Structures are given as structure tokens and as C-alpha cells.
Amino acid sequence: MIWQQIIKIEVKKKIKSCIIWCIIWFGMALMMASMFDILQDTIDQEFMASLGQDLMSLMNADLDYLSKVEKFVGGEFLTFYAMTAGILAVIMGVNSIGGRIYDKTITQLATKKVSRTGIYISQLVSNIIYFVVSSIAIGILTYFSFYLLSSQDSISIKYFFNAFAVVLILEIATFSLGQMLGVLIKKNIAQSAGVGFVVITWFFDSLSKLDGFPEFLQYISPFHYLNIPHINKYFVLNQPDSLVLIFTSIVMITIGAIAFNKKDIYI
Amino acid sequence: MTILLKTESITKDFGEHKGAFDIDIELKSGEITGFIGPNGAGKTTTMLMIAGFIAPDSGVIKILESNITVQNIYNVMPKIGFLPGEISFDKNLTAKQIFKNNQSLLQIECSSKWMELSKYLDLNINKKFEELSLGNRKKVGIVNTLMHEPKILILDEPSSGLDPLIQQKLFKLLNDAKEKGSAILLSSHVLSQVQTICDNIIMIKNGNIVIKDTKENILNQSLKVFRIEKINSVYVEELEKNRKIEKWEQHSNEILLYTKDAEGVVKYLTSKEIYSFYIDKPNLEDTFLKEYEINNNNTQL
């Protein structure tokens, strides 16, 4: 099947970028892991309590924030990893179809025996492979960084599995958003709109935890459905929230694929 | 000869009279059709409709007897070679990687063909696409388009950016494809080239086809130019009055008479005992430019 060949070619092209992305986050994980014991020794519970509930919520932290590696990862690492992964995914989404139309390389795919839907889905699948591989690699590297550099005896694999799985779902959702925007509007506008949406809704999700901030805004944020506090508490992802992300992704993929099927490609 | 591609009144209207309107084209096996017209006339729009990149607002496209839409054209894509006006590939790939990828997507074993074509066109296949000059990028596009020996070739300005030697080689390749039964539609602004290699000519202007015929017929019906050193102006006026000539030009040492009725002009001149004149062999460049002048004048009137 030709779409399998497209996936193979696309995945091959992404190997270098995937390795760089993993190295960056491995470096971040090493830095965080080496900080954990130092922070644990210097910051006591009284100081944490003095931050107040609002500020701790902003950091996805609680009073046990520094008592366990898992909660520290949830508060310090996961939030920023999710945001940058979301930005990367939305950019990759825009470039997968919209970028190819813009730089005219879509010709190489649109002149083969593969339907427009096949092109759309093969781009999606090749990027999902990228996200899965990078999530597994970064998850394992982060786990071992904390395992080796922190003084905590045992670290929950279940926690890491669920935390990185939910970020993977978020990456697919933001990729789907970027891919759909790339088909519906011009590349540059789609890229700005997609990145803007991710950054703004990340702040919405964080700020909505503060008193007085309109609570409803958190529901339009994909980061709300990561539900890191739930993972920190139960070590499993919140299934209904994850299903919302998956369902939204399917809707955006469907809209994007239908629009691409009818789209005029000016090259 | 078999009709491989046929369009019936395909139209794409971008508004403000921009686009392509009621385009009827037939491409037959073993024929090269030149598609000419000024910039913005609608050549690329037409080609993009035929290649399945743009959906026509109305009309029918038939390729190999199947009705084609943007959604189903992929079924006949292995039979089509499309060369866009602007060549673009992944800039980090070498020409060799581009051809290998193209081959795997075409699912046709044609490595010997793309190697042969690259060698023939003197293309360094180990250079990255971004490192190649404009002309060499064009060569990558040409090899990529011809490597699977398609039955139908849609080529948007294939010779632009190529040096004269490579242009000759390209025309040789197109003639070979024609000999093997391919139907070729090529757009170009170099009318002398079109005259050399094309069997049929389609002229498009303001989105409408203004001339569509075989090259022979177009040249036969085109304006012939009579060069006369000495002629009484009364005769010229009489020729014009009797509509024997379309127009005339006074140059420093000669008068040029433009006519479609060469026989009539010869008869008239000889009746006036004027025997010293030359008739230029018509060429497409003159024909094309003059046809457009006439069209422009008619539009202005």
C-alpha cells in the first residue's frame, strides 16, 4: 500500500528531529532530577504552606510536593513538557499538510496512487509514531534520571506510564488541531493561531485555578483534560478527561480530512 | 489515434474574469500539444485542473475514458506525469533520495530509468536539492516526471531555466515519449520551441481558448508577410480597402503587407506589374503575436 510507503518515508525523515527532541528533554530531566534532593533539603513544608493554596494549584503542587518524586515530576516537569510538546505538535500538524501546500512539496504526494484521505491519514499516522516513540523514550529517560539521581528508593513506573500517556494524547489532539487549521487556512495564519491557542489555553488552565478567574475558561483548554492533579493523586490518568481529548481529536481529524478532500491546491 | 485525455467545457472562475472558462482539450496518443498564451491567461489553472489539484466549477475531465474528479484522480495517477511550473522537493534530500522515494511511492521498479535520465541530462544525483541551481532543480523535476514512462504528460513550462543544450535533450526525450505513444500537453512562452516540437497548438487568452488547431493549419491560416521595396501607396490603400491585407507597415526601405490571402495579394501585385517582393515563411511567433494584436484591437473596439 502506498500510504504505508508514505508513512515509512515520513518517519525516516523525522528520526533526526525525534532524537534532538528526546535529548533536550533528557537534559531537562537530568537537571530536574539533580535538583530534587537539593530542593527537598532546603524547602520545608512550612514554606510550601506559606505559598497558599492558589499558588500551589498553579504549580500542580500540594504540601507533599517535595516529598515524592512523582509529585515533583507532575508539578515541575510534566506541565512544561506538556506545553512545549503541545506547541511542537501543533506546528508539526500545520506543516504536515498546510506546510506542504505552502512549499509545494505536496505535489510529490498528490501525484501518486493514493487518495487525499490516504495522504491526510498517512501524515497523521507518521506523526503519531513520532509522538509515541518520543514519549516512550522521554518517559524512560526521565524515569531513570530520577531513579538514579534522587534518593527516593522506589519510583512508580505506573505513574510515569500514565503521565506520559496522557501527554501523548494531548500531543495527538494538538497535532490534529494544527493539521486541520493547516488545511482550512493559510499556513502562516494557521501556525500563529495554533501556537497562540496552545499557549493561551495553557495560561487559562493555570490561571483558572485562581480565585476570581472565570472558571469556564479552563474547559476550552486541552491542558485541563490532562488533569495532572488527578495523576499526582491516583497515579492513573483520568479516563473521562482523556476521552474528551480523544473525541475532540477524532472530530478535528474528520473535519480536516473532509476539507482536504475538497481543497484546491494551488502550486 | 486514441484519445487519452479529454476535457469538456471545464471552468474555474476566480471572479473578476480570472480563471479558465469552457476549456475543451483533447490529448491524443503520440501527439504533443503546445499550450500557449500570455501570463495569467489560465494555462496553469487549466493544467492544475487536469492534474487533479484544482476542482473545476463545471465541466468534465476524462482520462483514459474514466470521468475524473479531485477525489478519484489518484486511480489514474500512475499513468500521468505532471511537472509543475515551480519545482519543489524536500530540500534536505539528495536527487537520488528523491528518485528512490518517488519510485517507492509509484511502486514501479524504474531505478535504471531514472539513472539513465539523470546521466543523459547531466544531473549530479548526490547533491542535496537545496544545493542545486534552478536549472538542475528543473532536471530533478523532469527525471521525476518521466521516470515511470507515463502515458499522459502534463508539463508546465518544462524548458524554463534550462540551458539550450539541455533543452534540446529534453525535446529529444519528449519526442521519444511521443514515439512510444504518450500524449503530451506542454505550456511554454518560447514559441519557436513550440513550433519545433508540437503537433497541435492551443492558444488561451483571458481564460478562453482563442485558437485550437494543428500546427500546420495554424501556420497555413496565419498572416503572411510581403516585403516590397517599391510600391505606390495608392495600391496599398486599394489592397486595404478591398480587405486583401489586414494591415501594413512603412519601414525605412520597405513596406510590409500582412495578409491571410497570399494568393489574392500575389494576383493583385502581378496585375500591377510588381514582381519584386518577398514572402516571409510564417512562424508561430509572428502568428501568435499578431493574433493577439488583432484580438486586442477587437477587444478595444
Coordinates of C-alpha atoms in Angstrom, one line a residue:
Chain A
M1 CA 0.0 0.0 0.0
I2 CA 1.3 3.4 -1.0
W3 CA 0.2 5.2 2.2
Q4 CA 2.4 2.7 4.1
Q5 CA 5.3 3.8 2.0
I6 CA 4.4 7.5 2.7
I7 CA 4.5 6.7 6.5
K8 CA 7.9 4.9 6.1
I9 CA 9.4 7.9 4.2
E10 CA 7.9 10.4 6.6
V11 CA 9.1 8.5 9.7
K12 CA 12.6 8.2 8.3
K13 CA 12.7 12.0 7.7
K14 CA 11.7 12.6 11.4
I15 CA 14.3 10.4 13.1
K16 CA 16.8 13.3 13.5
S17 CA 14.3 15.7 14.9
C18 CA 13.0 13.0 17.2
I19 CA 16.5 12.3 18.6
I20 CA 17.1 16.0 19.2
W21 CA 13.7 16.4 20.9
C22 CA 14.5 13.4 23.2
I23 CA 18.0 14.7 24.0
I24 CA 16.6 18.1 25.0
W25 CA 14.1 16.6 27.4
F26 CA 16.6 14.1 28.7
G27 CA 18.8 17.1 29.6
M28 CA 15.8 18.7 31.3
A29 CA 15.0 15.5 33.2
L30 CA 18.6 15.2 34.4
M31 CA 18.6 18.8 35.6
M32 CA 15.3 18.4 37.4
A33 CA 16.3 15.1 39.0
S34 CA 19.5 16.6 40.2
M35 CA 17.6 19.4 41.8
F36 CA 15.0 17.3 43.6
D37 CA 17.2 16.3 46.6
I38 CA 18.6 19.8 47.0
L39 CA 15.1 21.4 47.0
Q40 CA 13.8 18.7 49.3
D41 CA 16.6 19.5 51.8
T42 CA 16.2 23.3 51.6
I43 CA 12.4 23.9 51.3
D44 CA 10.3 22.7 54.2
Q45 CA 6.6 22.2 54.5
E46 CA 6.1 25.5 56.3
F47 CA 7.4 27.4 53.3
M48 CA 5.2 25.4 51.0
A49 CA 2.2 26.2 53.1
S50 CA 3.1 29.9 53.1
L51 CA 2.7 29.9 49.3
G52 CA -1.0 29.4 49.7
Q53 CA -3.4 27.1 48.0
D54 CA -3.8 29.2 44.8
L55 CA -0.1 29.3 44.1
M56 CA 0.4 25.6 44.8
S57 CA -2.5 24.8 42.4
L58 CA -0.8 26.9 39.7
M59 CA 2.2 24.6 40.1
N60 CA 0.1 21.5 40.2
A61 CA 1.6 21.0 43.7
D62 CA 0.4 20.3 47.2
L63 CA 2.0 20.0 50.6
D64 CA 3.6 16.7 49.7
Y65 CA 5.1 18.3 46.6
L66 CA 8.7 17.7 47.6
S67 CA 8.1 14.5 49.5
K68 CA 7.7 12.3 46.4
V69 CA 9.5 12.3 43.0
E70 CA 6.2 11.6 41.2
K71 CA 4.5 14.8 42.6
F72 CA 7.6 16.8 41.8
V73 CA 7.6 15.5 38.3
G74 CA 3.9 16.3 38.0
G75 CA 4.5 19.9 39.3
E76 CA 7.8 20.8 37.7
F77 CA 8.4 18.7 34.7
L78 CA 5.1 17.5 33.2
T79 CA 3.4 20.9 33.0
F80 CA 6.1 22.4 30.9
Y81 CA 6.8 19.3 28.9
A82 CA 3.1 19.2 28.0
M83 CA 3.1 22.8 26.9
T84 CA 6.2 22.5 24.7
A85 CA 5.1 19.2 23.3
G86 CA 1.7 20.8 22.5
I87 CA 3.4 23.7 20.7
L88 CA 5.7 21.3 18.8
A89 CA 2.7 19.1 17.8
V90 CA 0.6 21.9 16.6
I91 CA 3.5 23.2 14.4
M92 CA 4.1 19.7 13.0
G93 CA 0.3 19.4 12.4
V94 CA 0.2 22.6 10.3
N95 CA 3.3 21.6 8.4
S96 CA 2.1 18.1 7.6
I97 CA -0.4 19.3 5.0
G98 CA -0.7 23.1 5.1
G99 CA 3.1 23.5 5.1
R100 CA 3.4 21.0 2.2
I101 CA 0.9 23.0 0.2
Y102 CA 2.7 26.2 1.0
D103 CA 6.1 25.0 0.0
K104 CA 4.6 23.0 -2.9
T105 CA 6.1 19.6 -1.9
I106 CA 2.5 18.3 -1.7
T107 CA 3.0 17.6 -5.4
Q108 CA 5.1 14.6 -4.6
L109 CA 2.2 13.0 -2.7
A110 CA -0.8 14.3 -4.7
T111 CA 0.6 12.8 -8.0
K112 CA 0.6 9.2 -6.6
K113 CA -1.9 6.5 -6.5
V114 CA -3.1 7.5 -3.1
S115 CA -6.3 9.3 -2.2
R116 CA -6.4 12.7 -0.4
T117 CA -7.7 10.9 2.7
G118 CA -4.8 8.4 2.4
I119 CA -2.4 11.4 2.3
Y120 CA -4.0 13.0 5.3
I121 CA -4.1 9.8 7.4
S122 CA -0.6 8.8 6.5
Q123 CA 0.7 12.1 7.6
L124 CA -1.3 11.7 10.9
V125 CA 0.0 8.2 11.5
S126 CA 3.7 9.1 10.8
N127 CA 3.4 11.9 13.3
I128 CA 1.7 9.7 15.9
I129 CA 4.6 7.3 15.5
Y130 CA 6.9 10.2 16.2
F131 CA 5.0 11.1 19.3
V132 CA 4.7 7.6 20.6
V133 CA 8.4 6.9 20.2
S134 CA 9.5 10.2 21.7
S135 CA 7.0 9.8 24.6
I136 CA 8.3 6.3 25.4
A137 CA 12.0 7.5 25.1
I138 CA 11.5 10.6 27.2
G139 CA 9.4 8.8 29.7
I140 CA 12.0 6.1 30.2
L141 CA 14.9 8.6 30.3
T142 CA 13.1 10.8 32.8
Y143 CA 12.3 7.7 35.0
F144 CA 15.9 6.6 35.1
S145 CA 17.1 10.2 35.6
F146 CA 15.1 10.4 38.8
Y147 CA 15.8 6.8 39.7
L148 CA 19.5 7.3 39.6
L149 CA 19.8 10.9 40.8
S150 CA 17.2 11.1 43.5
S151 CA 17.4 9.5 46.9
Q152 CA 13.9 8.0 46.7
D153 CA 14.1 4.2 46.9
S154 CA 11.3 3.3 44.5
I155 CA 9.6 5.3 41.9
S156 CA 6.3 4.3 40.4
I157 CA 6.5 3.1 36.8
K158 CA 2.7 3.2 36.7
Y159 CA 2.8 6.9 37.4
F160 CA 5.3 7.6 34.6
F161 CA 3.4 5.4 32.2
N162 CA 0.1 7.3 32.8
A163 CA 1.7 10.7 32.9
F164 CA 3.4 10.3 29.6
A165 CA 0.4 8.5 28.1
V166 CA -1.8 11.5 28.8
V167 CA 0.7 13.9 27.3
L168 CA 0.9 11.7 24.2
I169 CA -2.9 12.0 23.9
L170 CA -2.6 15.8 24.2
E171 CA 0.1 15.8 21.5
I172 CA -2.2 13.9 19.2
A173 CA -5.0 16.4 20.0
T174 CA -2.9 19.5 19.3
F175 CA -1.4 17.8 16.2
S176 CA -5.0 17.2 14.9
L177 CA -5.8 20.9 15.6
G178 CA -2.7 22.0 13.6
Q179 CA -3.4 19.6 10.8
M180 CA -7.0 20.8 10.5
L181 CA -6.0 24.5 10.6
G182 CA -3.3 23.9 8.0
V183 CA -6.0 22.7 5.6
L184 CA -8.6 25.3 6.4
I185 CA -6.5 28.5 6.4
K186 CA -3.2 29.7 5.2
K187 CA -0.1 28.2 6.7
N188 CA 1.3 31.2 8.5
I189 CA -2.0 32.2 10.0
A190 CA -2.7 28.5 10.9
Q191 CA 0.7 28.3 12.7
S192 CA 0.2 31.5 14.6
A193 CA -3.4 30.6 15.5
G194 CA -2.4 27.1 16.6
V195 CA 0.6 28.1 18.7
G196 CA -1.4 31.0 20.1
F197 CA -4.2 28.7 21.1
V198 CA -1.9 26.3 22.9
V199 CA 0.0 29.0 24.8
I200 CA -3.1 31.0 25.8
T201 CA -5.1 27.9 26.8
W202 CA -2.1 26.7 28.9
F203 CA -2.4 30.0 30.8
F204 CA -6.2 29.7 31.0
D205 CA -5.8 26.3 32.6
S206 CA -3.3 27.6 35.1
L207 CA -5.0 30.8 35.9
S208 CA -8.5 29.3 36.2
K209 CA -7.3 27.8 39.5
L210 CA -7.0 31.3 41.0
D211 CA -10.0 32.8 42.8
G212 CA -11.9 35.2 40.7
F213 CA -10.7 33.9 37.3
P214 CA -13.6 32.8 35.1
E215 CA -13.7 29.0 35.7
F216 CA -15.4 28.2 32.4
L217 CA -12.2 29.2 30.5
Q218 CA -10.4 26.1 31.8
Y219 CA -12.9 23.9 29.8
I220 CA -11.7 25.2 26.5
S221 CA -8.1 24.3 27.4
P222 CA -6.8 21.0 26.3
F223 CA -4.4 21.2 29.3
H224 CA -7.4 21.0 31.6
Y225 CA -8.0 17.5 30.3
L226 CA -4.5 16.4 31.2
N227 CA -5.7 16.5 34.8
I228 CA -2.2 16.4 36.3
P229 CA -3.6 16.7 39.9
H230 CA -5.6 13.5 39.3
I231 CA -2.5 11.7 38.1
N232 CA -0.5 13.1 41.0
K233 CA -3.1 11.8 43.4
Y234 CA -4.1 8.4 42.0
F235 CA -1.1 7.7 39.6
V236 CA -3.5 7.0 36.8
L237 CA -4.9 9.2 34.1
N238 CA -8.4 10.5 34.3
Q239 CA -10.3 8.4 31.7
P240 CA -13.2 10.7 31.1
D241 CA -10.9 13.7 30.6
S242 CA -8.6 11.6 28.2
L243 CA -11.7 10.5 26.3
V244 CA -12.7 14.2 25.8
L245 CA -9.2 14.8 24.2
I246 CA -9.5 11.7 22.0
F247 CA -13.0 12.5 20.9
T248 CA -12.0 16.1 20.1
S249 CA -9.1 14.8 18.1
I250 CA -11.3 12.5 16.1
V251 CA -13.7 15.3 15.3
M252 CA -10.8 17.6 14.1
I253 CA -9.3 14.8 12.0
T254 CA -12.6 14.2 10.4
I255 CA -13.2 17.9 9.6
G256 CA -9.6 18.3 8.3
A257 CA -9.7 15.2 6.1
I258 CA -13.1 16.2 4.6
A259 CA -11.8 19.7 3.9
F260 CA -8.6 18.4 2.3
N261 CA -10.6 16.1 0.1
K262 CA -12.3 19.1 -1.5
K263 CA -9.5 21.6 -1.2
D264 CA -8.0 23.3 -4.3
I265 CA -4.2 23.0 -4.2
Y266 CA -2.6 25.9 -5.9
I267 CA 1.0 25.1 -6.6
Chain B
M1 CA -5.2 7.9 -32.7
T2 CA -6.6 7.1 -29.2
I3 CA -7.8 10.0 -27.1
L4 CA -6.1 9.6 -23.8
L5 CA -7.4 12.8 -22.2
K6 CA -10.4 14.9 -22.9
T7 CA -11.9 17.9 -21.1
E8 CA -15.4 19.1 -21.8
S9 CA -16.1 22.7 -21.0
I10 CA -14.2 22.8 -17.8
T11 CA -14.4 26.1 -16.0
K12 CA -12.8 27.5 -12.9
D13 CA -13.9 31.0 -12.1
F14 CA -11.9 33.0 -9.6
G15 CA -14.1 36.1 -10.1
E16 CA -13.3 39.4 -11.9
H17 CA -13.0 37.3 -15.1
K18 CA -9.9 35.4 -13.8
G19 CA -9.6 31.7 -14.3
A20 CA -10.3 29.3 -17.1
F21 CA -13.6 29.1 -18.9
D22 CA -15.2 26.4 -21.1
I23 CA -11.9 24.7 -21.8
D24 CA -12.1 21.8 -24.3
I25 CA -8.9 19.9 -24.8
E26 CA -8.2 16.6 -26.4
L27 CA -4.9 14.9 -26.0
K28 CA -4.2 12.0 -28.4
S29 CA -1.7 9.2 -28.1
G30 CA 1.5 10.1 -30.0
E31 CA 0.9 13.8 -30.2
I32 CA 2.4 16.8 -28.5
T33 CA 0.1 19.7 -27.9
G34 CA 1.6 23.2 -27.2
F35 CA -0.4 25.3 -24.7
I36 CA 0.5 28.9 -25.2
G37 CA -0.8 32.3 -24.0
P38 CA 0.3 35.3 -22.1
N39 CA 1.0 35.3 -18.3
G40 CA -2.2 35.0 -16.3
A41 CA -4.1 33.6 -19.4
G42 CA -5.2 30.5 -17.5
K43 CA -2.7 27.9 -18.7
T44 CA -1.6 26.8 -15.2
T45 CA -5.1 26.8 -13.9
T46 CA -6.2 24.5 -16.7
M47 CA -3.2 22.2 -16.1
L48 CA -3.9 22.1 -12.3
M49 CA -7.5 21.1 -13.1
I50 CA -6.4 18.3 -15.4
A51 CA -3.8 17.1 -12.9
G52 CA -6.4 17.0 -10.1
F53 CA -5.1 19.8 -7.9
I54 CA -8.0 22.2 -8.5
A55 CA -11.6 21.1 -8.8
P56 CA -13.4 22.6 -11.8
D57 CA -16.6 24.6 -11.1
S58 CA -18.2 22.8 -14.0
G59 CA -17.3 20.5 -16.9
V60 CA -16.0 17.1 -17.3
I61 CA -12.5 15.7 -17.4
K62 CA -12.0 12.2 -18.9
I63 CA -8.7 10.4 -18.6
L64 CA -8.4 7.0 -20.2
E65 CA -12.1 7.1 -20.6
S66 CA -12.9 7.5 -16.9
N67 CA -14.6 10.6 -15.5
I68 CA -12.1 12.2 -13.2
T69 CA -12.6 14.3 -10.1
V70 CA -10.2 15.7 -7.5
Q71 CA -11.3 12.8 -5.3
N72 CA -10.8 9.9 -7.7
I73 CA -7.9 11.0 -9.9
Y74 CA -5.4 9.1 -7.8
N75 CA -6.6 5.9 -9.6
V76 CA -5.1 7.0 -12.9
M77 CA -2.1 8.9 -11.4
P78 CA 0.4 6.1 -12.3
K79 CA -0.4 6.9 -16.0
I80 CA 0.2 10.6 -15.6
G81 CA 3.4 12.6 -15.3
F82 CA 2.9 16.1 -14.0
L83 CA 5.6 18.7 -14.0
P84 CA 4.6 21.9 -12.2
G85 CA 6.0 25.2 -13.2
E86 CA 7.8 25.6 -9.9
I87 CA 9.8 22.5 -8.8
S88 CA 9.8 21.8 -5.1
F89 CA 11.1 18.8 -3.2
D90 CA 12.3 18.2 0.4
K91 CA 15.3 20.4 0.4
N92 CA 17.4 18.2 2.6
L93 CA 17.1 15.2 0.3
T94 CA 19.6 14.4 -2.5
A95 CA 18.3 13.9 -6.0
K96 CA 19.0 10.2 -5.6
Q97 CA 16.9 10.0 -2.4
I98 CA 14.1 12.0 -4.1
F99 CA 14.0 9.5 -7.0
K100 CA 14.2 6.5 -4.7
N101 CA 11.3 7.9 -2.6
N102 CA 9.3 8.6 -5.8
Q103 CA 10.0 5.1 -7.1
S104 CA 8.7 3.5 -3.8
L105 CA 5.6 5.7 -3.9
L106 CA 5.0 4.8 -7.6
Q107 CA 5.6 1.2 -6.7
I108 CA 7.3 0.7 -10.0
E109 CA 10.8 -0.6 -10.4
C110 CA 12.4 2.2 -12.5
S111 CA 15.8 2.7 -11.0
S112 CA 17.6 2.0 -14.3
K113 CA 15.3 4.6 -16.0
W114 CA 16.0 7.4 -13.5
M115 CA 19.7 6.7 -13.5
E116 CA 19.7 6.8 -17.3
L117 CA 17.7 10.0 -17.4
S118 CA 20.0 11.7 -14.8
K119 CA 23.0 10.7 -16.8
Y120 CA 21.5 11.9 -20.0
L121 CA 20.6 15.3 -18.5
D122 CA 23.9 15.6 -16.8
L123 CA 22.5 15.7 -13.3
N124 CA 24.5 15.2 -10.2
I125 CA 22.2 13.0 -8.1
N126 CA 24.3 13.1 -5.0
K127 CA 23.7 16.8 -4.3
K128 CA 21.1 17.9 -2.0
F129 CA 18.1 19.6 -3.6
E130 CA 18.7 22.9 -1.8
E131 CA 22.3 23.0 -3.2
L132 CA 21.1 22.6 -6.8
S133 CA 20.8 25.5 -9.2
L134 CA 17.4 26.5 -10.7
G135 CA 18.2 24.6 -13.9
N136 CA 19.4 21.4 -12.1
R137 CA 16.2 21.6 -9.9
K138 CA 14.3 21.6 -13.1
K139 CA 16.2 18.5 -14.2
V140 CA 15.2 16.7 -11.0
G141 CA 11.6 17.6 -11.7
I142 CA 11.9 16.3 -15.3
V143 CA 13.5 13.0 -14.3
N144 CA 10.9 12.6 -11.5
T145 CA 8.1 13.2 -14.1
L146 CA 9.5 10.9 -16.8
M147 CA 10.9 8.0 -14.8
H148 CA 7.8 5.9 -14.8
E149 CA 7.2 6.4 -18.5
P150 CA 3.6 7.8 -18.1
K151 CA 1.0 7.7 -20.9
I152 CA 0.0 11.3 -20.3
L153 CA 2.4 14.1 -19.7
I154 CA 1.3 17.5 -18.4
L155 CA 4.3 19.8 -18.4
D156 CA 4.1 23.4 -17.2
E157 CA 7.0 25.3 -18.8
P158 CA 9.3 22.4 -18.8
S159 CA 12.2 24.1 -20.6
S160 CA 12.4 27.3 -18.5
G161 CA 15.6 27.6 -16.6
L162 CA 17.4 25.0 -18.8
D163 CA 20.4 25.8 -20.9
P164 CA 19.9 25.4 -24.7
L165 CA 21.8 22.0 -24.8
I166 CA 19.6 20.5 -22.1
Q167 CA 16.5 22.0 -23.8
Q168 CA 17.4 20.0 -26.9
K169 CA 17.9 16.9 -24.8
L170 CA 14.5 17.5 -23.2
F171 CA 12.8 17.8 -26.6
K172 CA 14.5 14.6 -27.6
L173 CA 13.1 12.9 -24.5
L174 CA 9.6 14.3 -25.3
N175 CA 9.8 13.1 -28.9
D176 CA 10.8 9.6 -27.7
A177 CA 7.8 9.6 -25.3
K178 CA 5.6 10.7 -28.2
E179 CA 7.0 7.9 -30.4
K180 CA 6.1 5.4 -27.7
G181 CA 2.5 6.7 -27.7
S182 CA 2.4 9.2 -24.9
A183 CA 0.1 12.2 -25.1
I184 CA 1.8 15.4 -24.1
L185 CA 0.5 18.8 -23.1
L186 CA 3.2 21.4 -22.6
S187 CA 3.0 25.1 -21.9
S188 CA 5.7 27.4 -23.0
H189 CA 6.5 31.0 -23.7
V190 CA 9.2 30.1 -26.2
L191 CA 7.1 29.9 -29.3
S192 CA 9.9 28.8 -31.6
Q193 CA 10.3 25.7 -29.4
V194 CA 6.6 25.0 -29.5
Q195 CA 6.7 25.3 -33.3
T196 CA 9.6 22.8 -33.4
I197 CA 8.1 20.0 -31.3
C198 CA 4.4 20.4 -31.2
D199 CA 1.8 18.8 -33.4
N200 CA -1.1 20.8 -32.1
I201 CA -1.4 24.3 -30.7
I202 CA -3.9 25.7 -28.2
M203 CA -3.8 29.4 -27.5
I204 CA -5.5 30.7 -24.5
K205 CA -6.2 34.3 -23.5
N206 CA -8.2 35.8 -20.6
G207 CA -9.2 32.3 -19.6
N208 CA -10.7 31.4 -23.0
I209 CA -9.3 29.3 -25.8
V210 CA -8.8 31.6 -28.8
I211 CA -7.1 29.2 -31.2
K212 CA -7.0 25.4 -31.2
D213 CA -5.8 23.6 -34.3
T214 CA -3.0 21.6 -35.7
K215 CA 0.3 23.5 -36.1
E216 CA 0.1 23.0 -39.9
N217 CA -3.4 24.6 -40.1
I218 CA -2.5 27.5 -37.9
L219 CA 0.6 28.3 -39.9
N220 CA -1.3 27.9 -43.2
Q221 CA -4.0 30.3 -42.0
S222 CA -1.7 32.7 -40.4
L223 CA -0.7 36.2 -41.6
K224 CA 1.9 36.1 -44.4
V225 CA 4.2 39.0 -44.6
F226 CA 5.0 40.5 -48.0
R227 CA 8.2 42.6 -48.1
I228 CA 8.1 45.1 -51.0
E229 CA 10.8 47.7 -51.7
K230 CA 8.8 49.9 -54.0
I231 CA 5.0 50.2 -54.3
N232 CA 2.7 53.1 -55.0
S233 CA 0.8 54.0 -51.8
V234 CA -2.4 54.0 -53.9
Y235 CA -2.0 50.2 -54.4
V236 CA -1.6 49.7 -50.7
E237 CA -4.7 51.7 -49.9
E238 CA -6.6 49.7 -52.6
L239 CA -5.4 46.4 -51.1
E240 CA -6.6 47.6 -47.7
K241 CA -9.9 48.9 -49.0
N242 CA -10.5 45.5 -50.7
R243 CA -9.6 43.7 -47.5
K244 CA -6.8 41.9 -49.2
I245 CA -4.5 42.8 -46.4
E246 CA -5.0 43.0 -42.6
K247 CA -2.6 45.9 -42.1
W248 CA 0.6 47.4 -43.5
E249 CA 3.8 48.9 -42.1
Q250 CA 6.1 51.5 -43.7
H251 CA 9.7 50.8 -42.8
S252 CA 12.7 52.9 -43.9
N253 CA 13.5 50.8 -47.0
E254 CA 10.5 48.6 -47.4
I255 CA 6.8 48.2 -46.9
L256 CA 5.4 45.2 -45.1
L257 CA 2.0 43.9 -46.0
Y258 CA 0.2 41.4 -43.6
T259 CA -2.3 39.2 -45.3
K260 CA -4.2 35.9 -44.8
D261 CA -4.9 35.9 -48.6
A262 CA -1.4 35.5 -50.0
E263 CA -2.8 34.2 -53.3
G264 CA -5.0 37.3 -53.7
V265 CA -2.2 39.7 -52.9
V266 CA 0.1 38.0 -55.4
K267 CA -2.5 38.2 -58.1
Y268 CA -3.1 41.9 -57.3
L269 CA 0.6 42.7 -57.3
T270 CA 1.3 40.9 -60.5
S271 CA -1.7 42.6 -62.2
K272 CA 0.1 45.9 -61.3
E273 CA 3.3 44.5 -62.7
I274 CA 5.0 44.4 -59.4
Y275 CA 7.2 41.3 -59.4
S276 CA 9.8 42.3 -56.8
F277 CA 8.6 41.1 -53.4
Y278 CA 9.5 38.6 -50.8
I279 CA 7.1 36.4 -48.8
D280 CA 8.3 35.5 -45.3
K281 CA 7.9 32.0 -44.2
P282 CA 5.2 32.2 -41.4
N283 CA 6.3 31.3 -37.9
L284 CA 4.3 30.8 -34.8
E285 CA 5.9 33.7 -33.0
D286 CA 4.6 36.2 -35.7
T287 CA 1.3 34.4 -35.8
F288 CA 0.8 34.3 -32.1
L289 CA 1.8 37.9 -31.5
K290 CA -0.3 39.1 -34.5
E291 CA -3.3 37.1 -33.4
Y292 CA -3.1 38.8 -30.1
E293 CA -2.7 42.2 -31.6
I294 CA -5.9 41.5 -33.6
N295 CA -7.7 40.2 -30.5
N296 CA -6.6 43.2 -28.5
N297 CA -7.8 45.6 -31.2
N298 CA -11.2 43.8 -31.4
T299 CA -11.5 44.0 -27.7
Q300 CA -10.7 47.7 -27.7
L301 CA -13.2 48.3 -30.5

